[in-house]
mmCIF file of C-alpha atoms and ligand atoms in Angstrom:
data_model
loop_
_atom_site.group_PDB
_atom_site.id
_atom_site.type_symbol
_atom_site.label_atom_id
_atom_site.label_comp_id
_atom_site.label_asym_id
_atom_site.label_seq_id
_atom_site.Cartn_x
_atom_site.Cartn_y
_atom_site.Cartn_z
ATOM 1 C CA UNK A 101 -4.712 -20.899 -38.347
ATOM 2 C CA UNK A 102 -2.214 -21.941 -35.777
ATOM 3 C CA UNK A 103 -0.954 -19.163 -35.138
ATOM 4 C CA UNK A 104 -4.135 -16.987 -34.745
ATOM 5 C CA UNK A 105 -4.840 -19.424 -32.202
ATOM 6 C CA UNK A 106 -1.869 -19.062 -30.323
ATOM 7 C CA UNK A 107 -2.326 -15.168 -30.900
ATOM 8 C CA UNK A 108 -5.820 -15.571 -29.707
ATOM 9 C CA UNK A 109 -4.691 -17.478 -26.371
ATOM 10 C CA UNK A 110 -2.205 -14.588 -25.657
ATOM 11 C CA UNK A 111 -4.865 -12.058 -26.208
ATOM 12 C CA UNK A 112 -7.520 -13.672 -23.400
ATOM 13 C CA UNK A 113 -4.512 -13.777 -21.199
ATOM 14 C CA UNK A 114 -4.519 -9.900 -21.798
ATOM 15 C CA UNK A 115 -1.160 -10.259 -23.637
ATOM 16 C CA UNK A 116 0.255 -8.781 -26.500
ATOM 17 C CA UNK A 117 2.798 -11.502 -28.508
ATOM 18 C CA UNK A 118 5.281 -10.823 -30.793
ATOM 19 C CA UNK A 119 7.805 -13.521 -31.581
ATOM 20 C CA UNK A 120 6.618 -15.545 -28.451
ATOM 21 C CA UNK A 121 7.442 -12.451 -26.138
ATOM 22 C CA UNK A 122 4.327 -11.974 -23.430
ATOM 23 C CA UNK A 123 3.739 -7.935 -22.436
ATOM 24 C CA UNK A 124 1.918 -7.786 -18.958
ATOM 25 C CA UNK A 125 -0.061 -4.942 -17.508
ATOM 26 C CA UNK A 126 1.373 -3.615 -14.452
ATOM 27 C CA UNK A 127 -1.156 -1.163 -12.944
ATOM 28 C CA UNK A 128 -0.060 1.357 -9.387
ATOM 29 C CA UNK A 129 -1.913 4.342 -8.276
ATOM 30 C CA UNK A 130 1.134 6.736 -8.242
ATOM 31 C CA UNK A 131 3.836 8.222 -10.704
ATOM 32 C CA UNK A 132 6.408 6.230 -12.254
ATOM 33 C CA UNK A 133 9.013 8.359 -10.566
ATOM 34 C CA UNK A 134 7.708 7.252 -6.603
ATOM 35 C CA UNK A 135 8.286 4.250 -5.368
ATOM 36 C CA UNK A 136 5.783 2.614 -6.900
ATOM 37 C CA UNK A 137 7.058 3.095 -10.145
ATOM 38 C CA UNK A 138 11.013 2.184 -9.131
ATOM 39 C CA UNK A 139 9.924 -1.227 -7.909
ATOM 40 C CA UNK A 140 7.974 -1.808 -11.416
ATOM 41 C CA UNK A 141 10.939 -0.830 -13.554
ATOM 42 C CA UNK A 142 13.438 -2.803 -11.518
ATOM 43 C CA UNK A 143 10.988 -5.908 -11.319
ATOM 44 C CA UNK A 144 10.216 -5.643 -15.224
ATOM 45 C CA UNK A 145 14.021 -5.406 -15.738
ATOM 46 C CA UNK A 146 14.730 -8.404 -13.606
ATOM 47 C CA UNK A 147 11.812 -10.608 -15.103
ATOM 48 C CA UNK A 148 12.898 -9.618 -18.782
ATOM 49 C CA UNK A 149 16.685 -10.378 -17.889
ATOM 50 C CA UNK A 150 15.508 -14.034 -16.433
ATOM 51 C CA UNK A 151 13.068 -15.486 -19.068
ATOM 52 C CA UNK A 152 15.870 -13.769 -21.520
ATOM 53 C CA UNK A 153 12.765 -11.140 -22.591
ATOM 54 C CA UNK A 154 9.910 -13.790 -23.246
ATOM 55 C CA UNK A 155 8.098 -11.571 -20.526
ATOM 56 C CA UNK A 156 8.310 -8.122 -20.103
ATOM 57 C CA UNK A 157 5.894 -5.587 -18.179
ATOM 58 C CA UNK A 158 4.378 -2.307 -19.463
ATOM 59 C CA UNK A 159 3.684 -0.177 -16.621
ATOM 60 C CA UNK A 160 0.245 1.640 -15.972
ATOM 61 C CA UNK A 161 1.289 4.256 -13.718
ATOM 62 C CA UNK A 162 -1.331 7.061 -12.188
ATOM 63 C CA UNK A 163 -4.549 4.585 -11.609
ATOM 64 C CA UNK A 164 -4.404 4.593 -15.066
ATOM 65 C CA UNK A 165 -6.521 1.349 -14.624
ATOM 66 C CA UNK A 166 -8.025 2.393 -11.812
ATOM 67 C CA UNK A 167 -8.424 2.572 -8.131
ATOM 68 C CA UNK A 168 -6.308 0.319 -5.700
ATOM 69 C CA UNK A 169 -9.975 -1.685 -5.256
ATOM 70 C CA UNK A 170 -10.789 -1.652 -8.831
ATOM 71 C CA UNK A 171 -7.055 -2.869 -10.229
ATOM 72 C CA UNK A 172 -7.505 -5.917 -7.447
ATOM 73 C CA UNK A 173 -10.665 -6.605 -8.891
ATOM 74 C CA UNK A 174 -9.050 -6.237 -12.464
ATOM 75 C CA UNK A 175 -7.001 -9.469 -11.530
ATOM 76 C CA UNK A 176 -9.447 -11.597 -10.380
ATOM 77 C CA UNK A 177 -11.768 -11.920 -13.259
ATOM 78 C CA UNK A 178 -8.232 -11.374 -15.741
ATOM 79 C CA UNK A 179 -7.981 -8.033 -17.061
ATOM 80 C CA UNK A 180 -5.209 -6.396 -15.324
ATOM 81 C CA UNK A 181 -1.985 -8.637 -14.998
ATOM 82 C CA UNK A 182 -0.201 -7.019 -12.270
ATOM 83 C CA UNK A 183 -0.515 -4.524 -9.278
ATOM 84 C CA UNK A 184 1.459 -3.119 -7.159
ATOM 85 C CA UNK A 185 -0.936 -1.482 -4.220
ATOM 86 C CA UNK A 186 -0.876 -0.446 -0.625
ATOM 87 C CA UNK A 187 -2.848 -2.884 1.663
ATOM 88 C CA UNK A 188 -6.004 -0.716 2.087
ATOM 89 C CA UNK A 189 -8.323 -2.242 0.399
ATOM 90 C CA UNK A 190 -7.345 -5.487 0.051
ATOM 91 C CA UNK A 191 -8.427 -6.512 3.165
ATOM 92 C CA UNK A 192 -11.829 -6.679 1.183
ATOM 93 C CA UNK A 193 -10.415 -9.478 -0.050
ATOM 94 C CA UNK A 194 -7.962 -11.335 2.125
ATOM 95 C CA UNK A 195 -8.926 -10.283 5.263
ATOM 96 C CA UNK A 196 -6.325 -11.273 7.671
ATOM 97 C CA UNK A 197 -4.396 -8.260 5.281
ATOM 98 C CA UNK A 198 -6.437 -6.561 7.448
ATOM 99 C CA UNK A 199 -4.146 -7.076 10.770
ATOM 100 C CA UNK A 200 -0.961 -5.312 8.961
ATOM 101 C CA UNK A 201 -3.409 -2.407 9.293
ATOM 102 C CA UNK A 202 -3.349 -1.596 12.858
ATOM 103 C CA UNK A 203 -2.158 1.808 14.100
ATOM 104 C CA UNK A 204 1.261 1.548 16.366
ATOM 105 C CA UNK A 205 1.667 -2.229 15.652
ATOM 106 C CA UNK A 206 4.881 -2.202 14.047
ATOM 107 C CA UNK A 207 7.707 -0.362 16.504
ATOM 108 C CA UNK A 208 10.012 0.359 13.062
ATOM 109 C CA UNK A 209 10.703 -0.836 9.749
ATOM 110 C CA UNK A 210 12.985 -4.145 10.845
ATOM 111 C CA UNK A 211 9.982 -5.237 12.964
ATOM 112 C CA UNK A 212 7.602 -4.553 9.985
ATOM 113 C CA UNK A 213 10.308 -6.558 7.818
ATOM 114 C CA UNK A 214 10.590 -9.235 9.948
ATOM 115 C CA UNK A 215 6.910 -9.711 10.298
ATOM 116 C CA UNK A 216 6.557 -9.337 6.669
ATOM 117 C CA UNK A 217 9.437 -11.653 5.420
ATOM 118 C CA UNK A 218 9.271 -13.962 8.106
ATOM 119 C CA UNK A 219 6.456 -16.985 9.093
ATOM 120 C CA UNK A 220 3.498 -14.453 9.922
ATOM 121 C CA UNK A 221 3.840 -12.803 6.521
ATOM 122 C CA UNK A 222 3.719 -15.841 4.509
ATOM 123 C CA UNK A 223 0.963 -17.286 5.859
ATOM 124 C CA UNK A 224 -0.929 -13.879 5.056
ATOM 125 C CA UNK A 225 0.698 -14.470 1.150
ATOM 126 C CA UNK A 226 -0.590 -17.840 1.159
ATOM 127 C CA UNK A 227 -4.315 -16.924 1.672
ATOM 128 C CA UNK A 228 -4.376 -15.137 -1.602
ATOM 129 C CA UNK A 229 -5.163 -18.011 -3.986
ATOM 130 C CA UNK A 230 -8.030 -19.495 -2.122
ATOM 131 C CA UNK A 231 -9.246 -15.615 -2.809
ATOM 132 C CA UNK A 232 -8.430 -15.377 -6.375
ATOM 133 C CA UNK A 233 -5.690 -13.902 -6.489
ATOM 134 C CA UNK A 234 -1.422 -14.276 -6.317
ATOM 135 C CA UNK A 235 0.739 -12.420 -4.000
ATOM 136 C CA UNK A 236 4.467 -12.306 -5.011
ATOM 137 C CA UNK A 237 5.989 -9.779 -1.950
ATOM 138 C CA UNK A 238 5.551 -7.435 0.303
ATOM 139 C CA UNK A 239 6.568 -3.908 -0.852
ATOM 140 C CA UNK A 240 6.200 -0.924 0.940
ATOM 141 C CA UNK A 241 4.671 2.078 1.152
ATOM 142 C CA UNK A 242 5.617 3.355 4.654
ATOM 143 C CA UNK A 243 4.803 4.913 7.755
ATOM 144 C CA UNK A 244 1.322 7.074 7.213
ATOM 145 C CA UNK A 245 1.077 10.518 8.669
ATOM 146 C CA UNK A 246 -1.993 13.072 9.052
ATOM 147 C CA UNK A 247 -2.356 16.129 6.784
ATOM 148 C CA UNK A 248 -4.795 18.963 6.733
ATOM 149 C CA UNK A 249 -5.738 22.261 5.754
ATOM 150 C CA UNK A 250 -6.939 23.673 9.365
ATOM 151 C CA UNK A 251 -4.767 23.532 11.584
ATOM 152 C CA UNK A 252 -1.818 22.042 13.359
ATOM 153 C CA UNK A 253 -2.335 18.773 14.955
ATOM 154 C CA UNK A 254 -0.193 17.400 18.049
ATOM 155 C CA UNK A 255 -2.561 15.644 19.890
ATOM 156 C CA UNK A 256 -5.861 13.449 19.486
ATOM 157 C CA UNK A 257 -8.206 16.587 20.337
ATOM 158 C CA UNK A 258 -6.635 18.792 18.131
ATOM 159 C CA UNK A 259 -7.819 16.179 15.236
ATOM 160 C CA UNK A 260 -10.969 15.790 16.989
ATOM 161 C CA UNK A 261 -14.155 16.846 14.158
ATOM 162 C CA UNK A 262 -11.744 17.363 11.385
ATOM 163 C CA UNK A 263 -13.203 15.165 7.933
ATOM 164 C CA UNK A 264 -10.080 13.280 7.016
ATOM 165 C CA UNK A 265 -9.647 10.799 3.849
ATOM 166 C CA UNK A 266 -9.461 7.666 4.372
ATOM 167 C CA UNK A 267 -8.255 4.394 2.599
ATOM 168 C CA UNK A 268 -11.123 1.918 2.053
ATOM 169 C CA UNK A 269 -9.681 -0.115 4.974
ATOM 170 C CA UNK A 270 -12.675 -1.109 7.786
ATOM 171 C CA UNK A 271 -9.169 -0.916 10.448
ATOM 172 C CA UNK A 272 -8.224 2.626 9.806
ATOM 173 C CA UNK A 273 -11.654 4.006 9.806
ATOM 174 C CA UNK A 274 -12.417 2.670 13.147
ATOM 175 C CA UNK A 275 -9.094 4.181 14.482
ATOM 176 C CA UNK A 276 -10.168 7.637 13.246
ATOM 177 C CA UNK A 277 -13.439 7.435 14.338
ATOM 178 C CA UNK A 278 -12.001 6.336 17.866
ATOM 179 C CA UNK A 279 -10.184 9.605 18.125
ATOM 180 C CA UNK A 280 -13.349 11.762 16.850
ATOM 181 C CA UNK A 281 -12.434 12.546 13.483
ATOM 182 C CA UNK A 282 -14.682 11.842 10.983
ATOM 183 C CA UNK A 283 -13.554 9.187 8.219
ATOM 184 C CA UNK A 284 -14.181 9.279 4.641
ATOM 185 C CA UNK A 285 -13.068 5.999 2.685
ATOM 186 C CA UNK A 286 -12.341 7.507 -1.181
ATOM 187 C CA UNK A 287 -10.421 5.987 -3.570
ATOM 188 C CA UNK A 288 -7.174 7.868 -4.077
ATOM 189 C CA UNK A 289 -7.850 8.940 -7.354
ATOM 190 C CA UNK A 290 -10.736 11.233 -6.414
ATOM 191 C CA UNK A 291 -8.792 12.459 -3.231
ATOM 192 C CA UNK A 292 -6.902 15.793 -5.068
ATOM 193 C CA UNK A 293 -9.727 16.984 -6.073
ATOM 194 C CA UNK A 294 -11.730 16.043 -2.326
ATOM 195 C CA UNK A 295 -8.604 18.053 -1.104
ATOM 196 C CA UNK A 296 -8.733 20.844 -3.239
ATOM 197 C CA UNK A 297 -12.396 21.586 -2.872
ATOM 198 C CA UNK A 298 -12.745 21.103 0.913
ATOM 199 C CA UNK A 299 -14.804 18.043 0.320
ATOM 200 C CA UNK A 300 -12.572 16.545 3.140
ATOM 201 C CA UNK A 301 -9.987 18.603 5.441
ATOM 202 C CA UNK A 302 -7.132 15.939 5.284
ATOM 203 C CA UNK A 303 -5.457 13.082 4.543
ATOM 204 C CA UNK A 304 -2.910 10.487 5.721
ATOM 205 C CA UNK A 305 -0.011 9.026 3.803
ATOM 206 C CA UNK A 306 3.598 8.156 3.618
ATOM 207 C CA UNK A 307 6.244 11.280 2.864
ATOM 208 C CA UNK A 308 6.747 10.012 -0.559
ATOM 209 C CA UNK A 309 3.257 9.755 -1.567
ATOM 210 C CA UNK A 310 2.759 12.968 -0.151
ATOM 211 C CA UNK A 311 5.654 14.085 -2.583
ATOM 212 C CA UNK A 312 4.421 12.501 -5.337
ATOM 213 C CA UNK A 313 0.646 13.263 -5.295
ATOM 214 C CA UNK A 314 1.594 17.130 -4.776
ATOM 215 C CA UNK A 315 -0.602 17.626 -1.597
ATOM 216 C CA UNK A 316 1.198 20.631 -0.145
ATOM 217 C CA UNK A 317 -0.654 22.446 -3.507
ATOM 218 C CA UNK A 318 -3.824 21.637 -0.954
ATOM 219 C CA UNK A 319 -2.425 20.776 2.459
ATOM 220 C CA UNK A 320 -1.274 23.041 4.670
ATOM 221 C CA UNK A 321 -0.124 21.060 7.928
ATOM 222 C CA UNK A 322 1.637 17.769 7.792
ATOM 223 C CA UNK A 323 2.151 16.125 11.308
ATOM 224 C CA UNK A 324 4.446 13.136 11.963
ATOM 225 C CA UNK A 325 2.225 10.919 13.281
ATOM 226 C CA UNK A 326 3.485 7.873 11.994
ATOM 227 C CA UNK A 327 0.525 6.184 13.063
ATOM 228 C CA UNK A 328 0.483 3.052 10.947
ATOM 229 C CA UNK A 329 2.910 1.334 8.988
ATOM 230 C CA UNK A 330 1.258 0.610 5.394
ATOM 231 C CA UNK A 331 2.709 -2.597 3.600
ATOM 232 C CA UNK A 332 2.263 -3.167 0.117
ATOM 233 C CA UNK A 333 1.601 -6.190 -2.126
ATOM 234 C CA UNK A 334 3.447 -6.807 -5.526
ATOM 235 C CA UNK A 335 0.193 -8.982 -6.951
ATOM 236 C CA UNK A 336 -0.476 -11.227 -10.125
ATOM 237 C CA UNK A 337 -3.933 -12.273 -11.682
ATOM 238 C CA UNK A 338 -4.228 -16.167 -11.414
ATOM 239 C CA UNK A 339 -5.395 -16.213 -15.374
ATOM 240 C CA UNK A 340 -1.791 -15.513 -16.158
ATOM 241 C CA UNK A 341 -0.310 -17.122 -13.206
ATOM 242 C CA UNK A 342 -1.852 -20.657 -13.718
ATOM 243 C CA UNK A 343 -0.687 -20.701 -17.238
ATOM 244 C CA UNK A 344 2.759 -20.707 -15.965
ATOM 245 C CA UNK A 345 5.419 -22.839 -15.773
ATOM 246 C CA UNK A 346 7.873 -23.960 -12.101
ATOM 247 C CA UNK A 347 10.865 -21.700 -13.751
ATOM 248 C CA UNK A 348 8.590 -19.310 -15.238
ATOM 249 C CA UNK A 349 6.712 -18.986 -11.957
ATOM 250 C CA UNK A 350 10.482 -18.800 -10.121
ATOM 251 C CA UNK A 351 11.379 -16.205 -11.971
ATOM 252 C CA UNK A 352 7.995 -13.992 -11.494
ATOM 253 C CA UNK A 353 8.587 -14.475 -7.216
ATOM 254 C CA UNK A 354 12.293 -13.535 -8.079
ATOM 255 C CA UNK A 355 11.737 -10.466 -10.404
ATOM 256 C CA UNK A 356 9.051 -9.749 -7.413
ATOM 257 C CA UNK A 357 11.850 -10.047 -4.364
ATOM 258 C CA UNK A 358 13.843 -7.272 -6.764
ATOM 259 C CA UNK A 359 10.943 -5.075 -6.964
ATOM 260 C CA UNK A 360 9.778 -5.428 -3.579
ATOM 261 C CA UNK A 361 13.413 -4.436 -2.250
ATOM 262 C CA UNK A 362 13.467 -1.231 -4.475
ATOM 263 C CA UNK A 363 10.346 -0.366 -3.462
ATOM 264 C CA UNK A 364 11.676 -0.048 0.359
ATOM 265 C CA UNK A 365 14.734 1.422 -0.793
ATOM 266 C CA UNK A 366 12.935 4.249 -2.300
ATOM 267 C CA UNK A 367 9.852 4.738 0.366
ATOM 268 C CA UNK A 368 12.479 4.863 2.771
ATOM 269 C CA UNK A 369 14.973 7.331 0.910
ATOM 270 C CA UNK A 370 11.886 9.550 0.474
ATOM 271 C CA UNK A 371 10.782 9.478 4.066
ATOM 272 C CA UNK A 372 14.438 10.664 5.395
ATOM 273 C CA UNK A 373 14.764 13.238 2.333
ATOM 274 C CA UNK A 374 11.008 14.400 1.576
ATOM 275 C CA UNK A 375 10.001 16.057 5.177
ATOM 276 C CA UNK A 376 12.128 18.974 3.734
ATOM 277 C CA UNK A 377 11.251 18.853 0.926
ATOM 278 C CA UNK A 378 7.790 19.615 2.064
ATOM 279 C CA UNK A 379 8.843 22.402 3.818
ATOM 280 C CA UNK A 380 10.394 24.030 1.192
ATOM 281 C CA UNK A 381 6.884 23.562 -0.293
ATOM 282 C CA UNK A 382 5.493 25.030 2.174
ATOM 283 C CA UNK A 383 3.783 23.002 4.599
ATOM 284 C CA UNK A 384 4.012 23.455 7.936
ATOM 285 C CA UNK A 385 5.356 20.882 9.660
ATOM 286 C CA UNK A 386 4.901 19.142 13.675
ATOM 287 C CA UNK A 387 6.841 17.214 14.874
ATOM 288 C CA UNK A 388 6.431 17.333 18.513
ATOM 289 C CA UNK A 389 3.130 14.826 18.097
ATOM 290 C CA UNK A 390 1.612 13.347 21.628
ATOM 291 C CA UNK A 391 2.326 9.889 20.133
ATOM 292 C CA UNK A 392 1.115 8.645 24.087
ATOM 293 C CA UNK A 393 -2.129 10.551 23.659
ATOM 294 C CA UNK A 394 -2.839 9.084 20.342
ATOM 295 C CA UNK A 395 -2.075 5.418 21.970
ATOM 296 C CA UNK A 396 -4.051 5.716 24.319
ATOM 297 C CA UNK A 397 -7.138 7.582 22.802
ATOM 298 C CA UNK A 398 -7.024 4.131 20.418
ATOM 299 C CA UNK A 399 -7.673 2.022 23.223
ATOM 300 C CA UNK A 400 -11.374 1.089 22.265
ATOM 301 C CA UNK A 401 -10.360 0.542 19.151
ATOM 302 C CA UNK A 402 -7.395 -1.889 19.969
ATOM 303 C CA UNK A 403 -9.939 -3.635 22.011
ATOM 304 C CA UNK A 404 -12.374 -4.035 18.811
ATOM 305 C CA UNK A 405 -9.246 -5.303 17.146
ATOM 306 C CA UNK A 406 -8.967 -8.017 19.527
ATOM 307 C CA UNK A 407 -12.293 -9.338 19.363
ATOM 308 C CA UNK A 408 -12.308 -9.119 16.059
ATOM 309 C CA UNK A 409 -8.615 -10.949 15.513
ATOM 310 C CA UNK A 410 -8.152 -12.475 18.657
ATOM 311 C CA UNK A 411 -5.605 -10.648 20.697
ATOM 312 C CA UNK A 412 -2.966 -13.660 20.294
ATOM 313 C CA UNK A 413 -2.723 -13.143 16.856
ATOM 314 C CA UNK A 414 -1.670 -9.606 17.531
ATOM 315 C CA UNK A 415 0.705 -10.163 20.078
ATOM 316 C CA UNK A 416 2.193 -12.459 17.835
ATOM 317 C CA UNK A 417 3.030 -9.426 15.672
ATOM 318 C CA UNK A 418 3.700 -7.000 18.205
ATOM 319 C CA UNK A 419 6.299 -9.505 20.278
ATOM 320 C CA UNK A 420 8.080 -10.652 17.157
ATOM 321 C CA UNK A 421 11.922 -9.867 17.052
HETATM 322 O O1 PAF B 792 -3.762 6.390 0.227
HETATM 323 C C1 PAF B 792 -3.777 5.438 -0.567
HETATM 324 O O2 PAF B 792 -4.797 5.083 -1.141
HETATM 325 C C2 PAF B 792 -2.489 4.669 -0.802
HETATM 326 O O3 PAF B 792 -1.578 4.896 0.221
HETATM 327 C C3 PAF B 792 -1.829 5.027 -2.154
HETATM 328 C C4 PAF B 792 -1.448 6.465 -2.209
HETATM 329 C C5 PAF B 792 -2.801 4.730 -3.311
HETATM 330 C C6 PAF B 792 -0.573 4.211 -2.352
HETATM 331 O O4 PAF B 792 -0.804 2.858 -2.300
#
């Protein structure tokens, strides 16, 4: 009787128990080899190795449980454990996410680090709970850039009336539709197939996801634009958290600070390496992008951000060393 009640706790925490050990489901939207994936093996390693394997992590790789929106939704009302997810939409649900989403805010990846680790980032982490959920880190997913099956693009007109993917991120969309180009929030799930039958012209995401998702199969021109640097969030459902105790919950933000620094190894491995790669797959690629033009075709929409944020509250990430 006591033990099917223990066996029944474990099971509304969405666990699976044998001998006291806890399995978690860790849910990402991209294959276990990407970056994604690295950071979830080398988090579940570390978590295992500190709580001496009374919690371990089975990975849901491929939006196995869903979307990016759906998984966050999954851990507020308990059914999914763990994501790891890009920021887009979870400034649906924290919204001061939302500022890490603004086009040519970060100058590289040690000001997007600093930000991130530092003061500003924290205080973003700490709004999670009152939200209902738990943020362990910042990951990455690194520096976006446009693809599409038209035509070249090295300035703002040249995207101008193209139908591009977007994330389901209110920031990005206004960018695009700043610069004339239409946007189309999807879930990235659905967005092969958008690709593939011309439902959209292109997309925008970091070299490895590019990689990984196999969009030169339906992409024909990749420009650098770097446009935006996309964070990401290693985060926990507060049914699991809450049942935790100080070590336990130590040793999550620990095994999190592993995964998180994985993650960046690998997003950023894949950006220097991938660009080839894509080549050899053959997509075109541009380099030479008008990153002035694009700067300054945003400037309506960097003065939306402001009234919308408050400009000090951007500067404050912009100016930070
Ligand atoms: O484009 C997106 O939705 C995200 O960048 C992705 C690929 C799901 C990774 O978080």
């Amino acid at each position: 009787m006591f033990m099917r009640t223990i066996l029944a706790g474990a099971m509304a925490l969405g666990l699976t128990s044998a001998a006291g050990a806890a399995e978690l489901k860790l849910g990402y939207s991209l294959a276990p080899t990407s970056h994604y994936g690295v950071s979830a093996t080398a988090m579940g390693e570390e978590l295992a190795r500190l709580t001496n394997g009374k919690w371990t992590i089975k990975q849901f790789p491929a939006n196995a449980l869903g979307g990016e929106r759906e998984m966050v939704e999954g851990l507020q009302i308990g059914t999914v454990d763990l994501v790891v997810t890009s920021t887009g939409p979870v400034g649906n649900f924290v919204p001061d996410t939302l500022l890490t989403d603004i086009p040519f805010l970060f100058r590289d990846y040690k000001h997007a680090h600093a930000v991130l680790d530092g003061p500003i980032g924290q205080r973003i982490l700490d709004q999670f709970p009152k939200n209902g959920l738990i943020a362990l880190a910042w990951g990455e997913n690194g520096f976006r850039n446009l693809t599409n099956s038209k035509r070249p693009i090295r300035t703002p007109d040249d995207a101008r009336g193209l139908k591009v993917r977007t994330m389901e991120n209110q920031v990005h969309m206004q960018a695009f539709r700043t610069i004339g180009v239409l946007p189309t929030p999807m879930a990235f799930p659905e967005l092969f197939t958008a690709l593939q039958q011309g439902t959209v012209d292109g997309q925008e995401n970091p070299i490895g996801v590019i990689l990984s998702a196999k969009f030169p199969q339906v992409q024909k021109y990749l420009s650098l634009t770097q446009h935006v640097y996309s964070p990401a969030l290693i985060l926990m459902s507060p049914s699991v958290w809450n049942k935790l105790d100080a070590k336990e919950k130590e040793a999550f933000q620990q095994a999190a600070k592993v995964g998180a620094a994985a993650m960046r190894k690998k997003a950023f491995e894949d950006a220097q390496n991938g660009v080839e790669e894509l080549r050899k797959q053959g997509m075109e690629v541009v380099t030479d992008l008008d990153r002035k033009a694009f700067e300054e075709a945003l400037k309506p929409a960097f003065a939306e951000y402001a009234k919308r944020f408050g400009q000090a509250k951007i500067d404050e990430i912009r100016n930070y060393q």
